[in-house]
Amino acid sequence: ADFETILTETRGAVAIITLNRPKALNALNSVVMTELTAALSAYDKDESVAVVVLTGSEKAFAAGADIKEMQSLDFVDAYLGDFISGWDAVASFRKPLIAAVSGFALGGGCELAMMCDFIIASDTAKFGQPEITLGVIPGMGGSQRLTRAVGKAKAMDMVLTGRMMDAAESERAGLVSRVVEAEKLMDEALAAAVKIAAFPRAATLMAKEAVNRSFEATLSEGLRFERRVFQSLFATADQKEGMAAFVEKRKPAFSNR
Ligand code: HXC
């Protein structure tokens, strides 16, 4: 499909979505939201796609929601239009989704990265929730997902002061899973994606679902969910193959069944 604000590409079982509004530092307007969620929805249905990598440019993953687009909204417009809720589709995407972040990931850009399953950052990455400087607060999950990712102290600091964290601080805080040199960002993200794509499809989706369950459930309910999903994987051919291959000291040949 042809999009105006994103580029899409598939390499084997890995799809790459690149935010592409360079003149606005990939500010997230309603067209980006519509196009990105349409691309994800197509990848969800496309059996040839196992994993998606979401990235931006070297200078900016995304510098936030588009301030020029939202500046004149009033409350009733925002409320009746359920402003911003369309982004929920990113968080509910079922396949593994990796954010490869270089440069600015601010406001909605930081929140979009946090909707992904994990973030690989370049050493140039800067994360922040500067909404307070505009007279608003995070609206795409920042107050909730950042707090879960880095804890109350740092989340409050970020949300109340609007300051940015560099890549090293973001990694220390647990917001990003790895930091790599800027030139190696896509190689690292794609290598992770290729690795995941080689594992049994059902297990990768269930692994994601189980980890995400921890944010919604009590510990005992989360553990019960995990155990039942774990048990259910013994109904798959790939569990038999994976364990047989280990015992026979050979590489598994998974069938995604
Ligand atoms: C619209 C944006 C934008 C944004 C940058 N641009 N961020 N346009 N919305 N969020 C545009 C600028 O207006 C400018 O366009 C061009 O991109 C380049 O930006 P500069 O500011 O000239 O670049 P630079 O000096 O390098 O500064 C980079 C920056 C700064 C520090 C990232 O652009 C910045 O502070 N941006 C806003 C960050 C922010 O507050 N994000 C939170 C948004 S609120 P022109 O046409 O002038 O060249 C949010 C809420 C989410 O995300 C919750 C849901 C509502």
Short mmCIF file of C-alpha atoms and ligand atoms in Angstrom, two decimals:
data_model
loop_
_atom_site.label_atom_id
_atom_site.label_comp_id
_atom_site.label_asym_id
_atom_site.label_seq_id
_atom_site.Cartn_x
_atom_site.Cartn_y
_atom_site.Cartn_z
CA ALA A 1 0.00 0.00 0.00
CA ASP A 2 1.12 3.58 -0.58
CA PHE A 3 1.23 5.78 2.46
CA GLU A 4 1.91 9.47 2.85
CA THR A 5 3.54 9.54 6.31
CA ILE A 6 5.12 6.11 6.76
CA LEU A 7 7.30 3.80 4.69
CA THR A 8 6.79 0.06 4.82
CA GLU A 9 9.03 -2.74 3.76
CA THR A 10 9.25 -6.47 4.41
CA ARG A 11 12.43 -8.49 4.64
CA GLY A 12 11.52 -12.15 4.90
CA ALA A 13 9.24 -12.53 7.90
CA VAL A 14 10.16 -9.11 9.31
CA ALA A 15 8.20 -5.99 8.42
CA ILE A 16 9.71 -2.55 8.93
CA ILE A 17 7.58 0.55 9.40
CA THR A 18 9.44 3.86 9.20
CA LEU A 19 7.77 7.04 10.37
CA ASN A 20 8.35 9.53 7.59
CA ARG A 21 7.42 13.15 8.20
CA PRO A 22 10.98 14.50 8.24
CA LYS A 23 9.99 18.18 8.13
CA ALA A 24 8.00 17.81 11.35
CA LEU A 25 10.43 15.46 13.12
CA ASN A 26 7.84 12.69 12.61
CA ALA A 27 5.21 14.49 14.67
CA LEU A 28 2.27 12.15 15.06
CA ASN A 29 -0.80 13.60 13.37
CA SER A 30 -4.05 11.84 12.57
CA VAL A 31 -2.76 10.70 9.18
CA VAL A 32 0.20 8.94 10.84
CA MET A 33 -2.19 7.30 13.27
CA THR A 34 -4.50 6.09 10.52
CA GLU A 35 -1.67 4.86 8.32
CA LEU A 36 0.38 3.20 11.04
CA THR A 37 -2.61 1.37 12.48
CA ALA A 38 -3.73 0.33 8.98
CA ALA A 39 -0.26 -1.07 8.26
CA LEU A 40 -0.21 -2.94 11.58
CA SER A 41 -3.67 -4.32 10.99
CA ALA A 42 -2.56 -5.67 7.60
CA TYR A 43 0.57 -7.21 9.17
CA ASP A 44 -1.55 -8.80 11.88
CA LYS A 45 -3.52 -10.64 9.20
CA ASP A 46 -0.53 -11.37 6.96
CA GLU A 47 0.74 -14.84 7.82
CA SER A 48 4.08 -14.19 6.15
CA VAL A 49 4.90 -11.49 8.72
CA ALA A 50 6.15 -12.67 12.11
CA VAL A 51 7.63 -9.54 13.70
CA VAL A 52 7.43 -5.80 13.06
CA VAL A 53 10.13 -3.20 13.67
CA LEU A 54 8.95 0.39 14.09
CA THR A 55 11.49 3.13 13.56
CA GLY A 56 11.87 6.80 12.66
CA SER A 57 14.74 8.86 11.32
CA GLU A 58 18.22 9.37 12.69
CA LYS A 59 17.17 12.74 14.17
CA ALA A 60 13.78 11.74 15.51
CA PHE A 61 11.79 8.63 16.24
CA ALA A 62 8.93 11.06 16.80
CA ALA A 63 8.90 14.49 18.47
CA GLY A 64 5.41 13.97 19.83
CA ALA A 65 1.82 14.42 18.86
CA ASP A 66 1.44 17.11 16.19
CA ILE A 67 1.13 20.31 18.19
CA LYS A 68 -0.06 22.31 15.18
CA GLU A 69 -2.87 19.84 14.54
CA MET A 70 -4.15 19.74 18.11
CA GLN A 71 -3.56 23.31 19.28
CA SER A 72 -7.07 24.57 18.47
CA LEU A 73 -9.04 21.54 19.68
CA ASP A 74 -11.53 22.27 22.41
CA PHE A 75 -12.63 19.86 25.10
CA VAL A 76 -15.86 18.81 23.43
CA ASP A 77 -14.08 18.15 20.11
CA ALA A 78 -11.46 16.12 21.92
CA TYR A 79 -14.01 14.23 23.98
CA LEU A 80 -16.58 13.48 21.31
CA GLY A 81 -13.86 12.54 18.84
CA ASP A 82 -12.22 10.38 21.53
CA PHE A 83 -9.01 12.17 20.61
CA ILE A 84 -5.93 9.95 20.50
CA SER A 85 -7.75 6.68 21.31
CA GLY A 86 -7.01 5.25 17.86
CA TRP A 87 -3.43 4.68 19.01
CA ASP A 88 -4.66 1.88 21.30
CA ALA A 89 -4.47 -0.37 18.24
CA VAL A 90 -0.67 -0.20 18.43
CA ALA A 91 -0.64 -1.49 22.00
CA SER A 92 -3.05 -4.29 21.11
CA PHE A 93 -1.08 -5.46 18.07
CA ARG A 94 -0.60 -9.19 18.69
CA LYS A 95 2.72 -9.91 17.03
CA PRO A 96 6.07 -8.91 18.50
CA LEU A 97 6.71 -5.21 17.83
CA ILE A 98 10.17 -3.73 18.38
CA ALA A 99 10.85 0.01 18.54
CA ALA A 100 14.20 1.09 17.09
CA VAL A 101 14.68 4.60 18.45
CA SER A 102 17.21 7.18 17.32
CA GLY A 103 17.07 10.87 18.26
CA PHE A 104 13.99 12.40 19.84
CA ALA A 105 11.23 10.23 21.29
CA LEU A 106 9.18 12.89 23.02
CA GLY A 107 5.62 13.07 24.25
CA GLY A 108 3.52 10.86 21.99
CA GLY A 109 6.77 9.64 20.42
CA CYS A 110 8.00 8.26 23.75
CA GLU A 111 4.52 6.87 24.37
CA LEU A 112 4.42 5.20 20.95
CA ALA A 113 7.80 3.58 21.63
CA MET A 114 6.46 2.36 24.98
CA MET A 115 3.48 0.72 23.23
CA CYS A 116 6.02 -1.51 21.50
CA ASP A 117 7.22 -4.69 23.22
CA PHE A 118 10.72 -3.42 23.77
CA ILE A 119 12.85 -0.50 22.76
CA ILE A 120 16.31 -0.70 21.24
CA ALA A 121 17.84 2.76 21.36
CA SER A 122 20.74 4.37 19.60
CA ASP A 123 23.22 6.25 21.75
CA THR A 124 21.70 9.47 20.36
CA ALA A 125 18.21 8.72 21.66
CA LYS A 126 16.44 11.19 23.91
CA PHE A 127 13.24 10.29 25.70
CA GLY A 128 10.90 12.67 27.42
CA GLN A 129 7.34 13.61 28.29
CA PRO A 130 7.42 17.38 27.74
CA GLU A 131 3.63 17.82 27.62
CA ILE A 132 3.68 19.83 30.85
CA THR A 133 5.62 22.56 29.02
CA LEU A 134 2.62 22.90 26.67
CA GLY A 135 0.05 23.04 29.43
CA VAL A 136 -1.12 19.45 29.09
CA ILE A 137 -0.05 16.03 30.35
CA PRO A 138 0.86 12.77 28.59
CA GLY A 139 -2.19 11.49 26.71
CA MET A 140 -1.06 8.33 24.92
CA GLY A 141 -0.17 6.32 27.99
CA GLY A 142 2.90 8.12 29.33
CA SER A 143 1.68 8.57 32.88
CA GLN A 144 0.89 4.85 33.07
CA ARG A 145 3.44 3.05 30.89
CA LEU A 146 6.41 5.22 31.86
CA THR A 147 5.58 4.72 35.54
CA ARG A 148 5.41 0.96 35.09
CA ALA A 149 8.67 1.01 33.12
CA VAL A 150 10.82 3.23 35.33
CA GLY A 151 8.97 3.54 38.65
CA LYS A 152 7.33 6.47 40.36
CA ALA A 153 10.38 8.60 41.19
CA LYS A 154 11.72 8.91 37.67
CA ALA A 155 8.29 8.99 36.03
CA MET A 156 7.22 11.90 38.24
CA ASP A 157 10.50 13.67 37.55
CA MET A 158 10.05 13.27 33.78
CA VAL A 159 6.35 14.12 33.67
CA LEU A 160 6.52 17.08 36.05
CA THR A 161 9.72 18.71 34.76
CA GLY A 162 9.39 17.75 31.10
CA ARG A 163 13.13 17.08 30.93
CA MET A 164 14.72 14.59 28.55
CA MET A 165 16.63 11.42 29.44
CA ASP A 166 19.56 10.41 27.30
CA ALA A 167 20.09 6.84 26.13
CA ALA A 168 22.32 5.84 29.05
CA GLU A 169 19.85 7.08 31.66
CA SER A 170 16.98 5.43 29.78
CA GLU A 171 18.78 2.11 29.83
CA ARG A 172 19.68 2.42 33.52
CA ALA A 173 16.07 3.23 34.29
CA GLY A 174 14.79 0.20 32.41
CA LEU A 175 12.94 2.11 29.72
CA VAL A 176 15.03 0.62 26.92
CA SER A 177 16.37 -2.90 26.67
CA ARG A 178 19.59 -2.13 24.81
CA VAL A 179 21.61 0.86 23.64
CA VAL A 180 23.76 0.56 20.53
CA GLU A 181 25.83 2.91 18.41
CA ALA A 182 23.66 4.96 16.07
CA GLU A 183 25.04 3.29 12.92
CA LYS A 184 24.22 -0.15 14.29
CA LEU A 185 20.65 0.59 15.39
CA MET A 186 18.77 -1.02 12.50
CA ASP A 187 21.17 -3.98 12.28
CA GLU A 188 20.63 -4.69 15.96
CA ALA A 189 16.84 -4.29 15.76
CA LEU A 190 16.59 -6.41 12.63
CA ALA A 191 18.81 -9.12 14.12
CA ALA A 192 16.53 -9.27 17.15
CA ALA A 193 13.49 -9.41 14.87
CA VAL A 194 14.98 -12.19 12.71
CA LYS A 195 15.80 -14.16 15.83
CA ILE A 196 12.25 -13.88 17.16
CA ALA A 197 10.77 -14.61 13.73
CA ALA A 198 12.54 -17.99 13.69
CA PHE A 199 10.76 -19.17 16.85
CA PRO A 200 7.36 -20.88 16.76
CA ARG A 201 4.82 -18.20 15.95
CA ALA A 202 2.21 -19.23 18.51
CA ALA A 203 4.79 -19.29 21.30
CA THR A 204 6.04 -15.80 20.50
CA LEU A 205 2.52 -14.36 20.52
CA MET A 206 1.68 -16.16 23.74
CA ALA A 207 4.92 -15.01 25.37
CA LYS A 208 4.03 -11.42 24.54
CA GLU A 209 0.49 -11.91 25.81
CA ALA A 210 1.71 -13.45 29.06
CA VAL A 211 4.20 -10.66 29.80
CA ASN A 212 1.55 -8.04 29.03
CA ARG A 213 -0.84 -9.85 31.36
CA SER A 214 1.44 -8.91 34.25
CA PHE A 215 0.38 -5.28 33.83
CA GLU A 216 -3.31 -6.09 34.11
CA ALA A 217 -3.61 -9.00 36.52
CA THR A 218 -2.85 -9.76 40.14
CA LEU A 219 0.18 -11.99 40.66
CA SER A 220 -1.90 -15.10 41.27
CA GLU A 221 -4.11 -14.49 38.22
CA GLY A 222 -1.07 -13.69 36.09
CA LEU A 223 0.65 -16.87 37.22
CA ARG A 224 -2.49 -18.88 36.53
CA PHE A 225 -2.70 -17.35 33.04
CA GLU A 226 0.97 -18.10 32.40
CA ARG A 227 0.69 -21.69 33.56
CA ARG A 228 -2.37 -22.40 31.42
CA VAL A 229 -0.75 -20.88 28.34
CA PHE A 230 2.46 -22.80 29.05
CA GLN A 231 0.48 -26.03 29.35
CA SER A 232 -1.40 -25.28 26.14
CA LEU A 233 1.83 -25.06 24.16
CA PHE A 234 2.30 -28.80 24.78
CA ALA A 235 -0.50 -29.23 22.25
CA THR A 236 1.70 -27.81 19.50
CA ALA A 237 3.89 -29.74 17.08
CA ASP A 238 6.61 -27.16 17.59
CA GLN A 239 6.93 -28.00 21.30
CA LYS A 240 7.56 -31.63 20.32
CA GLU A 241 10.00 -30.54 17.64
CA GLY A 242 11.82 -28.01 19.84
CA MET A 243 12.36 -30.46 22.67
CA ALA A 244 13.18 -33.40 20.36
CA ALA A 245 15.77 -31.27 18.56
CA PHE A 246 17.40 -30.36 21.88
CA VAL A 247 17.56 -33.99 23.01
CA GLU A 248 18.86 -35.14 19.60
CA LYS A 249 21.43 -32.29 19.54
CA ARG A 250 20.20 -30.84 16.24
CA LYS A 251 18.61 -27.62 15.07
CA PRO A 252 14.81 -27.59 15.31
CA ALA A 253 12.74 -27.38 12.13
CA PHE A 254 9.68 -25.49 13.32
CA SER A 255 6.46 -25.68 11.31
CA ASN A 256 4.42 -23.02 13.12
CA ARG A 257 1.93 -25.73 14.03
C1 HXC B 1 4.43 19.64 15.34
C2 HXC B 1 6.72 19.72 15.36
C3 HXC B 1 6.76 18.97 16.56
C4 HXC B 1 5.51 18.55 17.12
C5 HXC B 1 8.77 19.43 16.01
N1 HXC B 1 7.98 19.98 15.06
N2 HXC B 1 8.04 18.81 16.93
N3 HXC B 1 5.56 20.05 14.77
N4 HXC B 1 4.39 18.91 16.47
N5 HXC B 1 5.45 17.81 18.23
C6 HXC B 1 8.40 20.74 13.89
C7 HXC B 1 8.84 22.14 14.25
O1 HXC B 1 7.72 22.98 14.39
C8 HXC B 1 9.68 22.50 13.07
O2 HXC B 1 8.84 22.85 12.00
C9 HXC B 1 10.34 21.18 12.69
O3 HXC B 1 9.54 20.15 13.29
C10 HXC B 1 11.75 21.05 13.25
O4 HXC B 1 11.68 21.29 14.64
P1 HXC B 1 12.65 22.33 15.40
O5 HXC B 1 12.00 22.67 16.66
O6 HXC B 1 13.06 23.42 14.49
O7 HXC B 1 13.92 21.37 15.66
P2 HXC B 1 15.00 21.48 16.82
O8 HXC B 1 15.35 22.92 17.08
O9 HXC B 1 16.07 20.51 16.44
O10 HXC B 1 14.26 20.96 18.14
C11 HXC B 1 13.85 19.63 18.24
C12 HXC B 1 12.84 19.46 19.42
C13 HXC B 1 11.70 20.48 19.25
C14 HXC B 1 13.56 19.68 20.74
C15 HXC B 1 12.35 18.02 19.36
O11 HXC B 1 11.19 20.37 17.91
C16 HXC B 1 10.57 20.27 20.18
O12 HXC B 1 10.65 20.62 21.34
N6 HXC B 1 9.46 19.72 19.67
C17 HXC B 1 8.25 19.57 20.46
C18 HXC B 1 8.39 18.44 21.41
C19 HXC B 1 7.14 18.26 22.26
O13 HXC B 1 6.76 19.16 23.02
N7 HXC B 1 6.48 17.09 22.12
C20 HXC B 1 5.30 16.82 22.87
C21 HXC B 1 4.13 17.17 22.05
S1 HXC B 1 2.64 16.94 22.98
P3 HXC B 1 9.05 24.23 11.18
O14 HXC B 1 7.87 24.23 10.24
O15 HXC B 1 9.06 25.32 12.16
O16 HXC B 1 10.37 24.01 10.51
C22 HXC B 1 2.35 15.30 22.89
C23 HXC B 1 1.11 14.84 23.57
C24 HXC B 1 0.91 13.38 23.36
O17 HXC B 1 3.05 14.54 22.31
C25 HXC B 1 -0.30 12.95 24.05
C26 HXC B 1 -1.50 12.85 23.19
C27 HXC B 1 -2.17 14.15 22.97
#
